[in-house]
mmCIF file of C-alpha atoms and ligand atoms in Angstrom:
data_model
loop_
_atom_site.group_PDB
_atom_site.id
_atom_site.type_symbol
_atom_site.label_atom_id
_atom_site.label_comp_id
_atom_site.label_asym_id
_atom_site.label_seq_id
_atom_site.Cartn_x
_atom_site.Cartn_y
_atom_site.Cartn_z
ATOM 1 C CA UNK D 1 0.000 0.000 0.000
ATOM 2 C CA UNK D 2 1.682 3.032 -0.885
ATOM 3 C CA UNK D 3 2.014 6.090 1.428
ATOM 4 C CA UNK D 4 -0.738 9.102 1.531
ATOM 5 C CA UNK D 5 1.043 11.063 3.771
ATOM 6 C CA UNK D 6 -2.300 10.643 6.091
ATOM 7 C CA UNK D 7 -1.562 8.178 9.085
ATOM 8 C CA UNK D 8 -5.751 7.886 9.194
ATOM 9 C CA UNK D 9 -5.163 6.274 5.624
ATOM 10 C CA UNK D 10 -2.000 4.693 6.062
ATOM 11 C CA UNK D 11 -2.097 3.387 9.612
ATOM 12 C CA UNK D 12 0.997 3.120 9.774
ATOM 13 C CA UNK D 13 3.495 3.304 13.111
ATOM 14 C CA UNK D 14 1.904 7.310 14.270
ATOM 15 C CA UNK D 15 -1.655 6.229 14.357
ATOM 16 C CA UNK D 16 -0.511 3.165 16.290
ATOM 17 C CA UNK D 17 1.571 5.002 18.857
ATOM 18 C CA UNK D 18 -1.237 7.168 19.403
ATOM 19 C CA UNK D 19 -4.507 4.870 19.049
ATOM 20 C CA UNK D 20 -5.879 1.263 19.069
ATOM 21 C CA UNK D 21 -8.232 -0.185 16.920
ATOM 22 C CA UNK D 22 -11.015 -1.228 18.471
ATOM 23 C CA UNK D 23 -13.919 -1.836 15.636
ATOM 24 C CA UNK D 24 -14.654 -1.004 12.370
ATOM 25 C CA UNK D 25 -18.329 -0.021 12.035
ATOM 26 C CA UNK D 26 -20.284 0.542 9.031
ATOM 27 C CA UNK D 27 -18.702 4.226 7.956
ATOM 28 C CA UNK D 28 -16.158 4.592 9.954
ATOM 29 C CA UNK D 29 -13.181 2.843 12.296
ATOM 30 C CA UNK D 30 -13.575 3.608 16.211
ATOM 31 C CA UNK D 31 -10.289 3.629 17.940
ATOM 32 C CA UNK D 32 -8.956 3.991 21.783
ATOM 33 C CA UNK D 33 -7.175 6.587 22.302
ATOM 34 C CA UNK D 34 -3.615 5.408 24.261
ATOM 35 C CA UNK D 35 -3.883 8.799 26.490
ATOM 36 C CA UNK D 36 -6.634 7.648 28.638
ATOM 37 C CA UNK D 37 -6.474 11.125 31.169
ATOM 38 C CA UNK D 38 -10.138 10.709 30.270
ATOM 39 C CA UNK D 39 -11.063 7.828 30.994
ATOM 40 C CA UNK D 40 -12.778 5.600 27.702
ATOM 41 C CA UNK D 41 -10.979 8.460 25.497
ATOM 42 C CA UNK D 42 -11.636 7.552 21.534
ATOM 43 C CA UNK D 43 -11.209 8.758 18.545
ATOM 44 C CA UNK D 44 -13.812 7.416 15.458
ATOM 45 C CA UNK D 45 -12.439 8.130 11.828
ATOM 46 C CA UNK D 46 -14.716 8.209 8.999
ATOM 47 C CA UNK D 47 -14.164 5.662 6.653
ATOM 48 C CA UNK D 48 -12.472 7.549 3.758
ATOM 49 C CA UNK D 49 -10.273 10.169 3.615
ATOM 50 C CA UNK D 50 -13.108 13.022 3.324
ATOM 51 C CA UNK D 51 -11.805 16.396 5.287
ATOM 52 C CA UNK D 52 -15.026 18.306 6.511
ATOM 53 C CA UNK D 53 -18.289 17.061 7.438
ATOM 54 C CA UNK D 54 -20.092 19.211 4.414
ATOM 55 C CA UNK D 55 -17.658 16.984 1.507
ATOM 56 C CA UNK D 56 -20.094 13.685 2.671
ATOM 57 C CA UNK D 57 -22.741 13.171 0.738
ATOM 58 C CA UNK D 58 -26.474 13.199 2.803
ATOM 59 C CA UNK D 59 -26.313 9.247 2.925
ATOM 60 C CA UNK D 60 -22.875 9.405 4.176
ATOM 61 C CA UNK D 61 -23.472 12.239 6.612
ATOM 62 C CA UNK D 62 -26.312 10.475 8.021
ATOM 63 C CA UNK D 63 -24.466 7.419 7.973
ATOM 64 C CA UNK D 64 -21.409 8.776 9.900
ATOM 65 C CA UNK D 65 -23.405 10.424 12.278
ATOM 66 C CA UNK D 66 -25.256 7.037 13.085
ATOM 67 C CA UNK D 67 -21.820 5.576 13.869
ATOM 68 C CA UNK D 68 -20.950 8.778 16.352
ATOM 69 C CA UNK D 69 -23.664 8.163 18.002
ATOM 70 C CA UNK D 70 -23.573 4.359 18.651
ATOM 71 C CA UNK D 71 -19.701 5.021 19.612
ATOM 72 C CA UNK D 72 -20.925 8.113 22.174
ATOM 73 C CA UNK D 73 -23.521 5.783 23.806
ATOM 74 C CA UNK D 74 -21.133 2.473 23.965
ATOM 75 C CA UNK D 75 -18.476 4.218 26.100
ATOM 76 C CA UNK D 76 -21.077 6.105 28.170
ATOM 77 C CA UNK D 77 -22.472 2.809 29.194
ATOM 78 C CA UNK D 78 -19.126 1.390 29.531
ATOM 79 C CA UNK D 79 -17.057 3.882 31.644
ATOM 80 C CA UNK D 80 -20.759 5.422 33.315
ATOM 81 C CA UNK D 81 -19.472 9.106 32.047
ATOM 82 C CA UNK D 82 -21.681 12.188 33.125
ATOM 83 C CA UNK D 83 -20.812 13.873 29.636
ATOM 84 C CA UNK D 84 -19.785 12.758 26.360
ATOM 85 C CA UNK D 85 -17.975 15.941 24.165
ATOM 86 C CA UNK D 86 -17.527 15.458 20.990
ATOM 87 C CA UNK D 87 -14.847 17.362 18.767
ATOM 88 C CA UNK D 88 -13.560 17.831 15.387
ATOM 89 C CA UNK D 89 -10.494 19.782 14.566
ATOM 90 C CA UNK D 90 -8.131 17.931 11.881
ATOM 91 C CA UNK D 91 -5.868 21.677 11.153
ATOM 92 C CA UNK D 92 -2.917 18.979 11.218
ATOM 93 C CA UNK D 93 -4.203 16.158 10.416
ATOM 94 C CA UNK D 94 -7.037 16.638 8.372
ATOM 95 C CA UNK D 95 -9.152 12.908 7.982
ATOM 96 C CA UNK D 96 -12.379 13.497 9.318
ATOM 97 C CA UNK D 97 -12.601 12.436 13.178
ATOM 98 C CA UNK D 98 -14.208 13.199 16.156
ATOM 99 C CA UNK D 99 -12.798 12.832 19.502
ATOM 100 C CA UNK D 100 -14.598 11.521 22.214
ATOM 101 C CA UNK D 101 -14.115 12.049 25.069
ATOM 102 C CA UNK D 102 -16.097 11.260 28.463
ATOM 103 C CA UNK D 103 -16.092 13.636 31.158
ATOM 104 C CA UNK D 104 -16.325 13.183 34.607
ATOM 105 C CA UNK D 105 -17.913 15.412 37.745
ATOM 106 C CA UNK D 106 -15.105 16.377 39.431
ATOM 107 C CA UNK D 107 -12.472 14.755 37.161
ATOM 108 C CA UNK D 108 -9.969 16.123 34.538
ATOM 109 C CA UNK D 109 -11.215 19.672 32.476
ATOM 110 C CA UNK D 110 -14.763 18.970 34.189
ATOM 111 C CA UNK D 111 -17.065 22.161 32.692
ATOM 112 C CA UNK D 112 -14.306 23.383 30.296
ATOM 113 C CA UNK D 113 -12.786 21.800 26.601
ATOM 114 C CA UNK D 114 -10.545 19.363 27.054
ATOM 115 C CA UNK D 115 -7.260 19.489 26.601
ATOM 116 C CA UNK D 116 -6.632 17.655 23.089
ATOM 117 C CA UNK D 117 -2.737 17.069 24.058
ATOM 118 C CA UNK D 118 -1.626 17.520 27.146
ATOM 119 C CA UNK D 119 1.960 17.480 28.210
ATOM 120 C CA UNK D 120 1.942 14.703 30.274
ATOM 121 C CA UNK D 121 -0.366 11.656 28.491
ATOM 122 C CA UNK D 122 -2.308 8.996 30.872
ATOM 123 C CA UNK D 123 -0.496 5.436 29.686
ATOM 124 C CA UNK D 124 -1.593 2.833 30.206
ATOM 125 C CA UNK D 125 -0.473 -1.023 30.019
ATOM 126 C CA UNK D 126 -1.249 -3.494 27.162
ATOM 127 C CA UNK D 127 -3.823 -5.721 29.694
ATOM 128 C CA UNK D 128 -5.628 -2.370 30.715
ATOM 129 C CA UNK D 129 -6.292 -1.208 27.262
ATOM 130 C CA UNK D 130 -7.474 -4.534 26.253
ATOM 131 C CA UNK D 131 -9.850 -4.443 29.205
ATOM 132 C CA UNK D 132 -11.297 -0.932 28.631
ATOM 133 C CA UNK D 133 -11.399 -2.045 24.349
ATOM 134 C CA UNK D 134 -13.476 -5.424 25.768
ATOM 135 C CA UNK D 135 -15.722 -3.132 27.582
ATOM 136 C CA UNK D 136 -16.470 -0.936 24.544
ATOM 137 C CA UNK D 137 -16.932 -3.634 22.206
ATOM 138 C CA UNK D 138 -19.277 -5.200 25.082
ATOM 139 C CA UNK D 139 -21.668 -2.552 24.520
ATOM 140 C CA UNK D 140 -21.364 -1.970 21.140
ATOM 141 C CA UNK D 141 -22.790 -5.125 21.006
ATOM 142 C CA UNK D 142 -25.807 -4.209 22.620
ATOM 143 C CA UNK D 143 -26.391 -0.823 21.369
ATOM 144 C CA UNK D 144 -25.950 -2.268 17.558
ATOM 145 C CA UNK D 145 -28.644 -5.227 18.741
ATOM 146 C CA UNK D 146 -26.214 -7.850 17.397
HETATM 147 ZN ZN1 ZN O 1 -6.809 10.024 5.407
#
């Protein structure tokens, strides 16, 4: 596969230091973010390499949109979060994406944006990403009905 200079595209070594795959849905691939300072961060990519939410077409849109919101509720359920925010920026790196991120009472940026990269990033190990990628796909699961 040759190289498109978009990591999103290529997913190649910088989307995999920053982001784990956790399931491709029907328009788009939904990822966990590594820095888990909120905890259940992800990130879901639209399927193609589209760069604003006005280039999809209305079936797309609505399409893309349907996976957001399946995403949104499967991490609220999973990690119990008291808000789900939900941002686009791409001025670097320009594929489509939302984060989302859960927000807490009381925890990190709690009433105010997050921060997208903070200075010091929440790792975590290999068996505690798997766990918090088993709970997502857990209620994927059920929120999809399959
Ligand atoms: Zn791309």
């Amino acid at each position: 596969m040759s190289k498109t200079g978009c990591f999103y595209c290529d997913k190649d070594e910088q989307l995999t230091n920053l982001m784990i795959e956790i399931s491709k849905l029907p328009s788009s691939i939904l990822y966990l973010n590594r820095d888990q300072t909120h905890k259940g961060r992800c990130i879901i990519a639209f399927h193609s390499h589209k760069r604003e939410l006005f280039e999809l077409s209305e079936v797309e849109l609505t399409a893309f949109m349907k996976d957001v919101s399946i995403a949104a509720e499967a991490i609220q359920r999973a990690f119990k979060a008291d808000k789900i925010n939900y941002a686009i920026y791409g001025d670097l790196v320009s594929h489509l994406h939302f984060h989302l991120v859960p927000k807490y009472e009381g925890g990190p940026e709690w009433g105010e944006a997050f921060v997208n990269s903070p200075i010091s990033r929440l790792l975590m190990k290999d068996s505690d990403n798997r766990e918090r990628i088993e709970g997502i796909l857990e209620q994927l699961k059920i929120v999809r009905g399959i």
